[in-house]
Short mmCIF file of C-alpha atoms and ligand atoms in Angstrom, two decimals:
data_model
loop_
_atom_site.label_atom_id
_atom_site.label_comp_id
_atom_site.label_asym_id
_atom_site.label_seq_id
_atom_site.Cartn_x
_atom_site.Cartn_y
_atom_site.Cartn_z
CA MET A 28 -143.29 -73.58 -168.54
CA GLU A 29 -144.20 -77.04 -167.42
CA SER A 30 -141.99 -80.09 -167.30
CA ILE A 31 -142.78 -82.61 -170.04
CA TYR A 32 -141.94 -85.31 -167.48
CA ASN A 33 -145.19 -84.54 -165.68
CA TYR A 34 -147.14 -86.08 -168.55
CA THR A 35 -148.35 -89.65 -168.85
CA PHE A 36 -148.76 -91.20 -172.26
CA ASP A 37 -152.55 -90.68 -172.08
CA GLU A 38 -152.12 -87.02 -171.18
CA LEU A 39 -149.71 -86.43 -174.05
CA ALA A 40 -152.06 -88.22 -176.42
CA SER A 41 -154.96 -85.98 -175.45
CA TYR A 42 -152.71 -82.93 -175.63
CA PHE A 43 -152.07 -83.72 -179.29
CA LEU A 44 -155.67 -84.67 -180.03
CA ASN A 45 -156.72 -81.27 -178.70
CA LYS A 46 -154.32 -79.67 -181.13
CA LYS A 47 -155.71 -81.76 -183.98
CA GLU A 48 -152.43 -83.65 -184.17
CA LYS A 49 -152.17 -87.41 -184.34
CA SER A 50 -152.08 -89.04 -180.94
CA PHE A 51 -149.25 -91.17 -182.32
CA ARG A 52 -147.02 -88.19 -181.52
CA ALA A 53 -147.32 -89.20 -177.89
CA VAL A 54 -145.80 -92.62 -178.63
CA GLN A 55 -142.89 -90.98 -180.39
CA ILE A 56 -142.29 -88.53 -177.58
CA MET A 57 -142.41 -91.21 -174.89
CA GLU A 58 -139.80 -93.12 -176.88
CA TRP A 59 -137.55 -90.08 -177.16
CA LEU A 60 -137.88 -89.21 -173.51
CA TYR A 61 -137.58 -92.62 -171.91
CA ARG A 62 -135.94 -94.92 -174.48
CA LYS A 63 -133.47 -92.73 -176.26
CA LYS A 64 -133.40 -90.32 -173.32
CA VAL A 65 -132.72 -87.19 -175.38
CA ARG A 66 -132.31 -83.82 -173.70
CA SER A 67 -133.75 -81.50 -176.33
CA PHE A 68 -136.89 -81.40 -178.48
CA LYS A 69 -134.72 -80.70 -181.52
CA ASP A 70 -133.23 -84.16 -181.16
CA MET A 71 -136.66 -85.72 -181.68
CA THR A 72 -135.93 -86.09 -185.35
CA ASN A 73 -139.11 -87.84 -186.46
CA LEU A 74 -141.32 -84.94 -185.31
CA LYS A 75 -142.52 -82.20 -187.65
CA LYS A 76 -140.99 -78.77 -187.19
CA GLU A 77 -144.32 -77.28 -186.01
CA VAL A 78 -144.63 -79.96 -183.33
CA ILE A 79 -141.10 -79.28 -182.10
CA ILE A 80 -141.81 -75.54 -181.93
CA ASP A 81 -145.05 -76.20 -180.07
CA LEU A 82 -143.24 -78.42 -177.55
CA GLU A 83 -140.45 -75.90 -177.09
CA THR A 84 -142.97 -73.16 -176.37
CA ASN A 85 -144.95 -75.15 -173.85
CA PHE A 86 -142.63 -77.57 -172.07
CA ASN A 87 -139.21 -77.82 -170.55
CA LEU A 88 -136.92 -80.83 -170.34
CA ASP A 89 -135.06 -79.66 -167.25
CA PHE A 90 -133.39 -82.27 -165.09
CA LEU A 91 -133.04 -82.15 -161.33
CA ASP A 92 -129.80 -80.60 -160.12
CA VAL A 93 -127.45 -83.14 -158.62
CA GLU A 94 -126.24 -81.63 -155.37
CA GLU A 95 -124.05 -84.56 -154.35
CA VAL A 96 -123.56 -88.28 -154.96
CA TYR A 97 -122.35 -90.53 -152.19
CA THR A 98 -121.05 -94.04 -152.70
CA SER A 99 -120.98 -96.60 -149.95
CA ILE A 100 -118.49 -99.42 -149.58
CA ASP A 101 -121.16 -101.98 -150.51
CA GLY A 102 -121.81 -100.12 -153.79
CA THR A 103 -125.00 -98.35 -152.72
CA LYS A 104 -125.19 -94.87 -154.22
CA LYS A 105 -127.14 -92.02 -152.85
CA PHE A 106 -128.10 -89.09 -155.05
CA LEU A 107 -128.96 -85.88 -153.30
CA PHE A 108 -131.06 -83.82 -155.73
CA LYS A 109 -131.90 -80.14 -155.45
CA LEU A 110 -135.36 -79.16 -156.68
CA LYS A 111 -136.11 -75.85 -158.39
CA ASP A 112 -137.40 -74.34 -155.16
CA GLY A 113 -134.19 -75.32 -153.36
CA ASN A 114 -135.62 -78.31 -151.49
CA LEU A 115 -133.44 -81.39 -151.24
CA ILE A 116 -134.53 -84.96 -151.87
CA GLU A 117 -132.73 -88.30 -151.91
CA THR A 118 -132.73 -91.21 -154.29
CA VAL A 119 -130.89 -94.42 -153.50
CA LEU A 120 -129.46 -96.90 -155.98
CA MET A 121 -128.93 -100.36 -154.50
CA LYS A 122 -127.03 -103.19 -156.06
CA HIS A 123 -128.39 -106.63 -155.32
CA ASN A 124 -127.21 -109.90 -156.76
CA TYR A 125 -130.34 -109.97 -158.93
CA GLY A 126 -129.86 -106.45 -160.30
CA ASN A 127 -130.13 -102.77 -159.48
CA SER A 128 -133.00 -101.14 -157.70
CA ILE A 129 -133.84 -97.49 -157.21
CA CYS A 130 -135.51 -96.18 -154.08
CA VAL A 131 -137.68 -93.18 -154.91
CA THR A 132 -138.76 -90.22 -152.76
CA THR A 133 -142.36 -89.00 -153.01
CA GLU A 134 -142.52 -85.99 -150.68
CA VAL A 135 -140.16 -83.36 -149.28
CA GLY A 136 -140.18 -84.55 -145.68
CA CYS A 137 -143.06 -86.55 -144.25
CA ASN A 138 -146.03 -85.96 -141.98
CA MET A 139 -146.52 -89.51 -140.76
CA GLY A 140 -144.38 -89.00 -137.68
CA CYS A 141 -142.79 -92.43 -137.18
CA SER A 142 -140.49 -91.88 -134.22
CA PHE A 143 -137.61 -93.98 -135.55
CA CYS A 144 -137.46 -92.34 -138.97
CA ALA A 145 -135.24 -89.45 -140.03
CA SER A 146 -137.56 -88.31 -142.84
CA THR A 147 -140.28 -87.07 -140.59
CA LYS A 148 -138.28 -84.96 -138.15
CA LEU A 149 -139.07 -81.65 -139.82
CA GLY A 150 -142.55 -82.58 -141.05
CA MET A 151 -143.64 -82.41 -144.65
CA VAL A 152 -142.75 -79.35 -146.74
CA ARG A 153 -144.65 -80.38 -149.86
CA LYS A 154 -145.55 -83.28 -152.12
CA LEU A 155 -143.44 -83.98 -155.19
CA ASP A 156 -144.96 -83.46 -158.60
CA VAL A 157 -144.93 -86.27 -161.14
CA ALA A 158 -141.82 -85.00 -162.95
CA GLU A 159 -139.82 -84.82 -159.74
CA MET A 160 -140.49 -88.52 -159.15
CA VAL A 161 -139.98 -89.54 -162.78
CA LEU A 162 -136.68 -87.65 -163.03
CA GLN A 163 -135.22 -89.46 -160.04
CA VAL A 164 -135.63 -92.71 -161.96
CA LEU A 165 -134.69 -91.33 -165.38
CA GLN A 166 -131.52 -89.61 -164.18
CA VAL A 167 -130.33 -92.62 -162.19
CA SER A 168 -131.18 -94.88 -165.14
CA ILE A 169 -128.96 -92.71 -167.36
CA TYR A 170 -126.17 -93.22 -164.85
CA LEU A 171 -126.79 -96.99 -165.07
CA ASP A 172 -126.73 -96.84 -168.89
CA GLU A 173 -123.36 -95.12 -168.69
CA ILE A 174 -121.87 -97.89 -166.60
CA LYS A 175 -123.65 -100.52 -168.72
CA GLU A 176 -125.83 -101.79 -165.93
CA LYS A 177 -129.52 -102.65 -166.05
CA LEU A 178 -132.28 -101.30 -163.88
CA SER A 179 -134.36 -104.14 -162.47
CA ASN A 180 -136.57 -102.79 -159.68
CA ILE A 181 -138.17 -99.67 -158.32
CA VAL A 182 -139.07 -99.37 -154.67
CA VAL A 183 -141.14 -96.40 -153.61
CA MET A 184 -139.62 -96.31 -150.15
CA GLY A 185 -137.73 -93.04 -150.04
CA ILE A 186 -138.77 -89.95 -148.13
CA GLY A 187 -142.52 -89.42 -147.74
CA GLU A 188 -145.72 -91.43 -147.70
CA PRO A 189 -146.51 -92.42 -151.30
CA LEU A 190 -150.22 -93.01 -150.74
CA ASP A 191 -150.46 -89.49 -149.31
CA ASN A 192 -149.42 -88.21 -152.74
CA PHE A 193 -151.81 -90.57 -154.49
CA ASP A 194 -152.68 -89.02 -157.86
CA ASN A 195 -149.10 -88.08 -158.67
CA LEU A 196 -147.93 -91.50 -157.56
CA ILE A 197 -150.30 -93.28 -159.96
CA LYS A 198 -149.24 -91.14 -162.89
CA PHE A 199 -145.60 -91.76 -162.00
CA LEU A 200 -146.21 -95.53 -161.95
CA HIS A 201 -147.88 -95.38 -165.35
CA ILE A 202 -144.92 -93.52 -166.81
CA LEU A 203 -142.47 -96.09 -165.41
CA ASN A 204 -144.55 -98.92 -166.81
CA TYR A 205 -145.21 -97.47 -170.27
CA PRO A 206 -144.15 -100.21 -172.74
CA LYS A 207 -142.31 -98.01 -175.21
CA GLY A 208 -140.60 -96.01 -172.50
CA LEU A 209 -138.74 -97.16 -169.40
CA GLU A 210 -140.91 -100.28 -169.50
CA ILE A 211 -140.45 -101.29 -165.89
CA GLY A 212 -142.73 -104.25 -165.29
CA ALA A 213 -145.37 -103.58 -162.66
CA ARG A 214 -144.23 -106.66 -160.76
CA HIS A 215 -140.82 -105.05 -160.49
CA ILE A 216 -142.27 -102.04 -158.70
CA THR A 217 -143.08 -101.95 -154.99
CA VAL A 218 -144.94 -99.19 -153.18
CA SER A 219 -144.52 -99.05 -149.43
CA THR A 220 -147.05 -97.48 -147.08
CA CYS A 221 -147.31 -96.85 -143.36
CA GLY A 222 -150.93 -98.03 -143.65
CA LEU A 223 -153.70 -95.66 -144.79
CA PRO A 224 -156.77 -97.95 -145.11
CA ASN A 225 -158.83 -95.84 -147.52
CA LYS A 226 -155.89 -95.31 -149.79
CA ILE A 227 -155.02 -99.01 -149.72
CA ARG A 228 -158.57 -99.75 -150.92
CA GLU A 229 -158.23 -97.16 -153.64
CA PHE A 230 -154.85 -98.59 -154.60
CA ALA A 231 -156.49 -102.00 -155.05
CA GLY A 232 -158.47 -100.51 -157.93
CA ILE A 233 -155.66 -99.14 -160.06
CA ASP A 234 -154.96 -100.82 -163.37
CA LEU A 235 -151.35 -101.77 -162.64
CA GLN A 236 -150.10 -104.96 -161.03
CA VAL A 237 -147.56 -103.27 -158.77
CA ASN A 238 -146.62 -104.75 -155.38
CA LEU A 239 -147.73 -103.26 -152.11
CA ALA A 240 -145.72 -103.36 -148.90
CA LEU A 241 -146.94 -102.40 -145.47
CA SER A 242 -144.57 -100.98 -142.86
CA LEU A 243 -145.90 -103.02 -139.97
CA HIS A 244 -142.98 -102.83 -137.51
CA ALA A 245 -144.98 -104.08 -134.51
CA PRO A 246 -146.98 -107.14 -133.49
CA ASN A 247 -149.64 -105.19 -131.56
CA ASN A 248 -151.23 -101.77 -131.22
CA GLU A 249 -149.45 -100.94 -128.01
CA ILE A 250 -146.00 -101.08 -129.57
CA ARG A 251 -147.15 -99.68 -132.90
CA ASN A 252 -148.74 -96.68 -131.18
CA GLN A 253 -145.41 -95.94 -129.53
CA ILE A 254 -143.37 -95.86 -132.71
CA MET A 255 -145.89 -95.05 -135.46
CA LYS A 256 -148.18 -92.13 -134.72
CA ILE A 257 -150.44 -93.07 -137.65
CA ASN A 258 -151.48 -96.20 -135.75
CA LYS A 259 -153.47 -94.05 -133.33
CA THR A 260 -155.65 -92.97 -136.24
CA TYR A 261 -155.66 -96.30 -138.07
CA PRO A 262 -155.00 -99.22 -135.71
CA ILE A 263 -153.62 -102.52 -136.98
CA GLU A 264 -157.06 -104.20 -137.32
CA GLU A 265 -158.28 -101.49 -139.69
CA VAL A 266 -155.15 -101.71 -141.80
CA ILE A 267 -155.40 -105.48 -141.99
CA GLU A 268 -159.05 -105.24 -143.03
CA ALA A 269 -157.99 -102.97 -145.88
CA LEU A 270 -155.19 -105.36 -146.83
CA LYS A 271 -157.65 -108.28 -146.94
CA TYR A 272 -159.83 -106.26 -149.27
CA TYR A 273 -156.75 -105.48 -151.36
CA TYR A 274 -155.84 -109.15 -151.52
CA GLU A 275 -159.36 -110.27 -152.44
CA LYS A 276 -159.55 -107.70 -155.16
CA THR A 277 -156.08 -108.07 -156.69
CA ASN A 278 -154.97 -111.54 -155.61
CA ARG A 279 -151.55 -110.07 -155.04
CA ARG A 280 -149.54 -111.10 -152.04
CA ILE A 281 -148.68 -108.38 -149.56
CA THR A 282 -145.26 -107.79 -148.08
CA PHE A 283 -144.92 -106.76 -144.47
CA GLU A 284 -141.82 -104.80 -143.62
CA TYR A 285 -140.64 -105.17 -140.08
CA ILE A 286 -137.64 -103.23 -138.83
CA LEU A 287 -135.97 -104.79 -135.83
CA ILE A 288 -135.31 -102.29 -133.04
CA ASP A 289 -133.62 -103.53 -129.91
CA LYS A 290 -135.82 -103.56 -126.78
CA VAL A 291 -138.80 -102.24 -128.75
CA ASN A 292 -140.16 -104.88 -131.14
CA ALA A 293 -137.49 -107.54 -131.54
CA SER A 294 -137.94 -110.02 -128.67
CA LYS A 295 -138.90 -113.68 -129.06
CA GLU A 296 -142.33 -112.85 -127.58
CA ASN A 297 -142.77 -110.17 -130.22
CA ALA A 298 -141.94 -112.72 -132.91
CA ILE A 299 -144.51 -115.19 -131.56
CA GLU A 300 -147.13 -112.47 -131.39
CA LEU A 301 -146.32 -111.42 -134.94
CA VAL A 302 -146.87 -114.98 -136.15
CA LYS A 303 -150.35 -114.99 -134.56
CA LEU A 304 -151.21 -111.64 -136.08
CA ILE A 305 -150.36 -112.46 -139.68
CA LYS A 306 -150.80 -116.20 -139.96
CA GLY A 307 -153.30 -117.04 -142.66
CA LEU A 308 -152.87 -113.72 -144.45
CA ASN A 309 -150.69 -115.19 -147.19
CA ALA A 310 -148.15 -112.56 -146.40
CA TYR A 311 -144.47 -112.28 -146.88
CA VAL A 312 -142.27 -110.68 -144.24
CA ASN A 313 -139.18 -108.62 -144.85
CA LEU A 314 -137.13 -108.27 -141.68
CA ILE A 315 -134.75 -105.33 -141.69
CA PRO A 316 -132.30 -104.57 -138.89
CA TYR A 317 -132.93 -100.96 -137.84
CA ASN A 318 -130.58 -98.40 -139.34
CA GLU A 319 -129.61 -96.16 -136.46
CA VAL A 320 -130.41 -92.47 -136.85
CA GLU A 321 -128.32 -89.72 -135.31
CA GLY A 322 -130.11 -88.16 -132.38
CA ASN A 323 -132.63 -91.01 -132.04
CA PRO A 324 -132.54 -93.26 -128.98
CA TYR A 325 -133.30 -96.45 -130.91
CA LYS A 326 -130.67 -99.14 -131.29
CA THR A 327 -130.43 -101.86 -133.87
CA VAL A 328 -130.35 -105.59 -133.07
CA SER A 329 -127.40 -107.95 -133.11
CA HIS A 330 -127.04 -110.41 -135.92
CA GLN A 331 -127.99 -113.19 -133.53
CA GLN A 332 -131.19 -111.45 -132.40
CA ALA A 333 -132.18 -110.92 -136.02
CA GLU A 334 -131.53 -114.59 -136.83
CA GLU A 335 -133.60 -115.73 -133.83
CA PHE A 336 -136.52 -113.54 -134.81
CA PHE A 337 -136.24 -114.81 -138.35
CA SER A 338 -136.20 -118.46 -137.34
CA ILE A 339 -139.32 -118.15 -135.17
CA LEU A 340 -141.26 -116.76 -138.13
CA ASN A 341 -139.76 -119.28 -140.46
CA LYS A 342 -140.51 -122.28 -138.23
CA ASN A 343 -144.09 -121.15 -137.98
CA GLY A 344 -144.58 -121.20 -141.70
CA ILE A 345 -144.33 -117.47 -142.34
CA ASN A 346 -142.48 -116.74 -145.54
CA THR A 347 -139.68 -114.48 -144.35
CA THR A 348 -136.47 -112.90 -145.55
CA LEU A 349 -133.88 -111.18 -143.44
CA ARG A 350 -132.71 -108.22 -145.45
CA MET A 351 -129.24 -106.97 -144.78
CA LYS A 352 -128.65 -103.29 -144.55
CA HIS A 353 -127.44 -101.27 -147.48
CA GLY A 354 -125.36 -98.16 -147.47
CA ASP A 355 -125.12 -97.86 -143.73
CA ASP A 356 -121.98 -95.75 -143.96
CA ILE A 357 -123.61 -93.15 -146.20
CA ASN A 358 -126.81 -92.78 -144.17
CA ALA A 359 -128.90 -94.51 -146.81
CA ALA A 360 -131.95 -95.05 -144.61
CA CYS A 361 -134.71 -92.69 -145.66
CA GLY A 362 -134.17 -89.07 -145.01
CA GLN A 363 -130.90 -89.38 -143.19
CA LEU A 364 -128.87 -87.53 -145.75
CA ARG A 365 -131.36 -84.75 -146.27
CA ILE A 366 -131.55 -84.12 -142.55
CA ARG A 367 -127.78 -84.11 -142.16
CA LYS A 368 -127.44 -81.64 -145.02
CA ILE A 369 -130.11 -79.35 -143.57
CA ASN A 370 -128.53 -79.48 -140.13
CA ASN A 371 -124.99 -78.90 -141.33
CA GLY A 372 -125.91 -76.33 -143.93
N1 SAH B 409 -143.91 -93.93 -145.86
C1 SAH B 409 -143.71 -95.21 -146.45
C2 SAH B 409 -142.47 -95.31 -147.32
C3 SAH B 409 -141.21 -94.65 -146.85
S1 SAH B 409 -140.29 -95.39 -145.59
C4 SAH B 409 -143.73 -96.28 -145.41
O1 SAH B 409 -143.90 -95.98 -144.24
O2 SAH B 409 -143.66 -97.45 -145.75
C5 SAH B 409 -139.65 -96.89 -146.24
C6 SAH B 409 -139.36 -97.92 -145.16
O3 SAH B 409 -138.17 -97.60 -144.41
C7 SAH B 409 -140.47 -98.03 -144.15
O4 SAH B 409 -140.71 -99.37 -143.85
C8 SAH B 409 -139.87 -97.30 -142.96
O5 SAH B 409 -140.53 -97.63 -141.79
C9 SAH B 409 -138.44 -97.75 -143.03
N2 SAH B 409 -137.49 -96.95 -142.24
C10 SAH B 409 -137.55 -95.66 -141.89
N3 SAH B 409 -136.48 -95.31 -141.16
C11 SAH B 409 -135.72 -96.41 -141.06
C12 SAH B 409 -134.48 -96.68 -140.41
N4 SAH B 409 -133.81 -95.76 -139.75
N5 SAH B 409 -133.99 -97.95 -140.50
C13 SAH B 409 -134.64 -98.90 -141.20
N6 SAH B 409 -135.81 -98.69 -141.83
C14 SAH B 409 -136.35 -97.46 -141.75
#
């Protein structure tokens, strides 16, 4: 039996049309699933009995099992979910002064091989299906409802490379955005990629105004090759070409994420080189002090180093924010918890 949470509004509508039912049923079901957040088809009280029986025969409403929930001193929460096949994934809930955001995982593990990242250590086991992504958001949103808090943003920055799981990602985004459901505005959703040029071009064509972020992390190919294996296949110039296409087509500003790793990419020279690389691209830079990973040699930067890097970009007219770390004490950087759990059994 398939999860109902795999279905977009359009898919549900055609499901009912095929059964000679009114497609309006799909609106009702989306409301029950994502507005009223019911857990059983019987609770969908405006549906006919035959429709309820049909749904019960063909779909399940199973949630992900919550293996553990960790809370950090700064209020960040990390949900470790167990999938039906036993795989573990992580979802992070971050509290900002402007609201709550959820960081969503798209794959079990990752194949991109960034050397600083905990998610990629064991490679990719499999891609998540649509329901497994949707349920991360739905279940955390139910937690937020319980504590009377609002969900304001979704960042697709958990474990995995979202553009590598493209079709499921797009369906997931449509479900989040559906107006009579969770209704998360596209501008409140950010998808982060390590930089797959063809997929970035394809992403430019989707009919949702979501934000795109690129994990740049280096001012040149030499450094990027060292820390991001994908750069050997798609060097910076090719990624930037794709981003220019994306910008021309969508007119949406791109965010560059740049983690600051001591003695790797965080010197003043690196900052100056970064300015040269992205000046004129109408980009926005998010600087993030590296979150150290057990067993990795990389070290984070001091506050002062981060401020210096920031001020060089800022002085040169690059729109920059210096993002402080969240949930350091609970290993909230992607994949850290999953890896610890796998290692410690
Ligand atoms: N694969 C996508 C999305 C997942 S990673 C991507 O590459 O963008 C989300 C972000 O966290 C990326 O920018 C990634 O490089 C960064 N990241 C990974 N490990 C980190 C760590 N230990 N500290 C800080 N940021 C990290």
